[in-house]
Amino acid sequence: PDPVYGHYDTVLRALYNQPPTPNETDIGAILREAMGLIEVAENLSCVSVIAPAVGIALTNQGQTLYKAIATNPIAWINLSARINCKAIFKEALINIVGRYDVISKGPQYNTMTPKILELVTRKHQELVKMCRSAESRMHGHYPRHVMRNEGQDCGRASYSNDILSWMALCAFRHWLGQIINYVSHLFQPYHTRASAPRPPVHIS
């Protein structure tokens, strides 16, 4: 039978306080069922009735839901916006922003609404700024015990006591610089990124 009949039956039952319960064990099938229910509810102008129950049924899937969101975050963010489910929307947004450079080149990217696209772009730009700020702070970090305050001995003999710390600091900055140089091409245009060579990460 056409599943749309079952969706209408579920939505009509929800109008009489019979909440929907997923009939599937596969999260992909549950997503399709939820999308079908919302489409029917939108046709009947009763999304506000069915949406909370759908959201609860989905969040009750626990870790299975979060794994599914990580696999297809755009489909889930679109659904969560339609049912106004903040928990699913937040998780999907985190996945999209975290993998923005890959997801933004995918065929599903433009299926998001303009408002969601604007939010994703803004969050991505904020994340890039935060990453660059963190990188700058790490590059300029000095352990407290190698620093000298005014009035302390700043002679060569004093600094030589911390030679191992200075060696470790130089090695760390060398490694950090190579890592940042490698990942920085992720923020470049796709056609230049594809040909960017991967530098060796080693400390000689």
XYZ file of C-alpha atoms in Angstrom:
204
model
C 0.000 0.000 0.000
C 1.004 3.595 -0.570
C 2.680 4.855 2.644
C 0.914 8.194 2.262
C -2.304 6.564 3.496
C -0.519 5.508 6.656
C 0.829 9.033 7.078
C -2.663 10.491 6.838
C -3.902 7.927 9.359
C -1.090 8.801 11.789
C -1.649 12.553 11.453
C -5.400 12.237 11.940
C -4.850 10.072 15.008
C -2.464 12.716 16.393
C -5.309 15.222 16.201
C -7.078 13.022 18.763
C -4.097 12.818 21.123
C -2.650 9.569 19.787
C 1.057 10.427 19.300
C 2.902 8.786 16.401
C 5.334 5.994 17.137
C 7.952 4.993 14.549
C 7.204 1.630 13.001
C 10.727 1.236 11.668
C 13.986 0.284 13.332
C 16.184 1.757 10.607
C 16.860 5.461 11.218
C 16.802 6.184 7.494
C 13.302 4.743 7.266
C 12.292 6.753 10.324
C 13.545 9.919 8.614
C 11.502 9.151 5.509
C 8.447 8.430 7.646
C 8.896 11.683 9.557
C 9.254 13.661 6.321
C 6.060 12.020 5.022
C 4.173 12.894 8.186
C 5.288 16.520 8.041
C 4.310 16.817 4.368
C 0.834 15.515 5.170
C 0.588 17.788 8.201
C 1.608 20.773 6.069
C -1.120 19.893 3.554
C -3.653 19.773 6.401
C -2.233 22.916 8.087
C -1.680 21.088 11.359
C 2.110 20.942 11.662
C 1.919 22.444 15.150
C -0.029 19.364 16.271
C 2.201 16.659 14.815
C 5.624 18.341 15.043
C 6.251 17.986 18.826
C 5.368 14.287 18.769
C 7.626 13.683 15.752
C 10.469 15.523 17.462
C 10.123 13.438 20.621
C 9.925 10.195 18.655
C 13.136 11.096 16.820
C 15.138 12.263 19.840
C 14.192 9.057 21.650
C 16.387 7.194 19.142
C 19.445 8.344 21.106
C 22.863 7.697 19.611
C 21.331 6.177 16.506
C 19.867 9.576 15.706
C 23.161 11.405 16.204
C 24.977 8.964 13.931
C 22.318 9.480 11.281
C 22.626 13.263 11.579
C 26.387 13.010 11.094
C 25.797 10.966 7.935
C 23.264 13.327 6.347
C 23.127 16.612 8.310
C 21.430 18.664 5.582
C 18.368 16.402 5.420
C 18.081 16.524 9.196
C 18.498 20.288 9.489
C 15.768 20.763 6.883
C 13.456 18.440 8.805
C 14.257 20.002 12.179
C 13.453 23.459 10.818
C 10.054 22.207 9.661
C 9.190 20.620 13.019
C 10.961 23.304 15.076
C 13.110 20.765 16.930
C 16.007 22.697 18.469
C 18.004 19.633 19.567
C 18.160 18.106 16.076
C 18.715 21.512 14.448
C 21.669 22.258 16.728
C 23.307 18.865 16.153
C 22.872 19.106 12.378
C 24.213 22.672 12.341
C 27.324 21.594 14.251
C 27.979 18.847 11.704
C 27.466 21.151 8.711
C 29.661 23.951 10.066
C 32.350 21.509 11.180
C 32.546 19.983 7.679
C 31.581 23.134 5.801
C 34.392 22.933 3.279
C 33.220 19.516 2.067
C 29.472 19.870 2.516
C 29.283 23.279 0.818
C 30.492 21.658 -2.418
C 27.890 18.884 -2.265
C 24.683 18.732 -4.323
C 22.419 19.013 -1.253
C 23.899 22.260 0.035
C 21.497 24.558 -1.809
C 18.459 22.581 -0.636
C 18.618 24.497 2.644
C 16.489 27.599 3.002
C 18.156 31.024 2.533
C 17.830 31.720 6.268
C 19.610 28.460 7.171
C 22.280 29.067 4.521
C 22.938 32.519 5.976
C 23.235 31.048 9.471
C 25.591 28.279 8.312
C 27.834 30.761 6.476
C 27.972 33.102 9.459
C 28.803 30.281 11.884
C 31.502 29.003 9.528
C 33.113 32.443 9.354
C 33.003 32.717 13.147
C 34.647 29.296 13.451
C 37.426 30.282 11.039
C 38.138 33.428 13.069
C 38.199 31.441 16.310
C 40.607 28.882 14.799
C 42.955 31.598 13.560
C 42.865 33.306 16.945
C 43.669 30.021 18.698
C 46.547 29.358 16.294
C 47.954 32.822 16.943
C 47.757 32.340 20.708
C 49.471 28.942 20.498
C 52.278 30.397 18.372
C 52.845 33.167 20.910
C 52.652 30.985 24.013
C 55.542 30.936 26.498
C 55.544 28.723 29.604
C 55.576 30.817 32.770
C 58.775 29.309 34.102
C 60.828 30.510 31.120
C 59.578 34.096 31.409
C 61.357 36.722 33.488
C 59.769 39.593 35.372
C 61.284 42.998 35.914
C 64.066 42.800 38.457
C 64.808 39.111 37.882
C 68.096 37.819 36.545
C 67.912 37.926 32.736
C 71.443 36.763 32.079
C 72.509 33.957 29.807
C 73.218 31.646 32.736
C 69.649 32.064 33.994
C 68.135 31.217 30.623
C 70.480 28.264 30.150
C 68.762 26.550 33.084
C 65.642 26.323 30.939
C 67.362 25.024 27.810
C 65.238 21.874 27.654
C 62.029 23.906 27.861
C 63.239 26.197 25.062
C 64.095 23.177 22.913
C 60.654 21.689 23.524
C 59.027 25.057 22.705
C 60.941 25.320 19.418
C 60.032 21.739 18.480
C 56.370 22.406 19.275
C 56.305 25.570 17.159
C 58.016 23.771 14.289
C 55.401 20.993 14.393
C 52.508 23.423 14.828
C 53.672 25.535 11.888
C 53.799 22.497 9.592
C 50.329 21.344 10.658
C 48.796 24.795 10.156
C 50.510 25.122 6.789
C 48.951 21.823 5.725
C 45.394 22.519 6.870
C 45.343 26.183 5.833
C 44.662 25.167 2.218
C 41.257 23.886 3.404
C 40.084 27.488 3.405
C 41.282 28.131 -0.136
C 39.118 27.778 -3.267
C 38.409 24.184 -4.177
C 40.389 24.158 -7.446
C 43.568 25.370 -5.716
C 43.075 23.083 -2.732
C 42.881 19.948 -4.843
C 46.409 20.399 -6.129
C 47.985 21.558 -2.867
C 50.833 19.194 -1.842
C 50.886 17.718 1.627
C 54.060 18.754 3.467
C 55.965 16.222 5.568
C 55.297 16.487 9.275
C 58.513 15.652 11.079
C 61.006 17.213 13.409
C 64.602 16.794 12.428
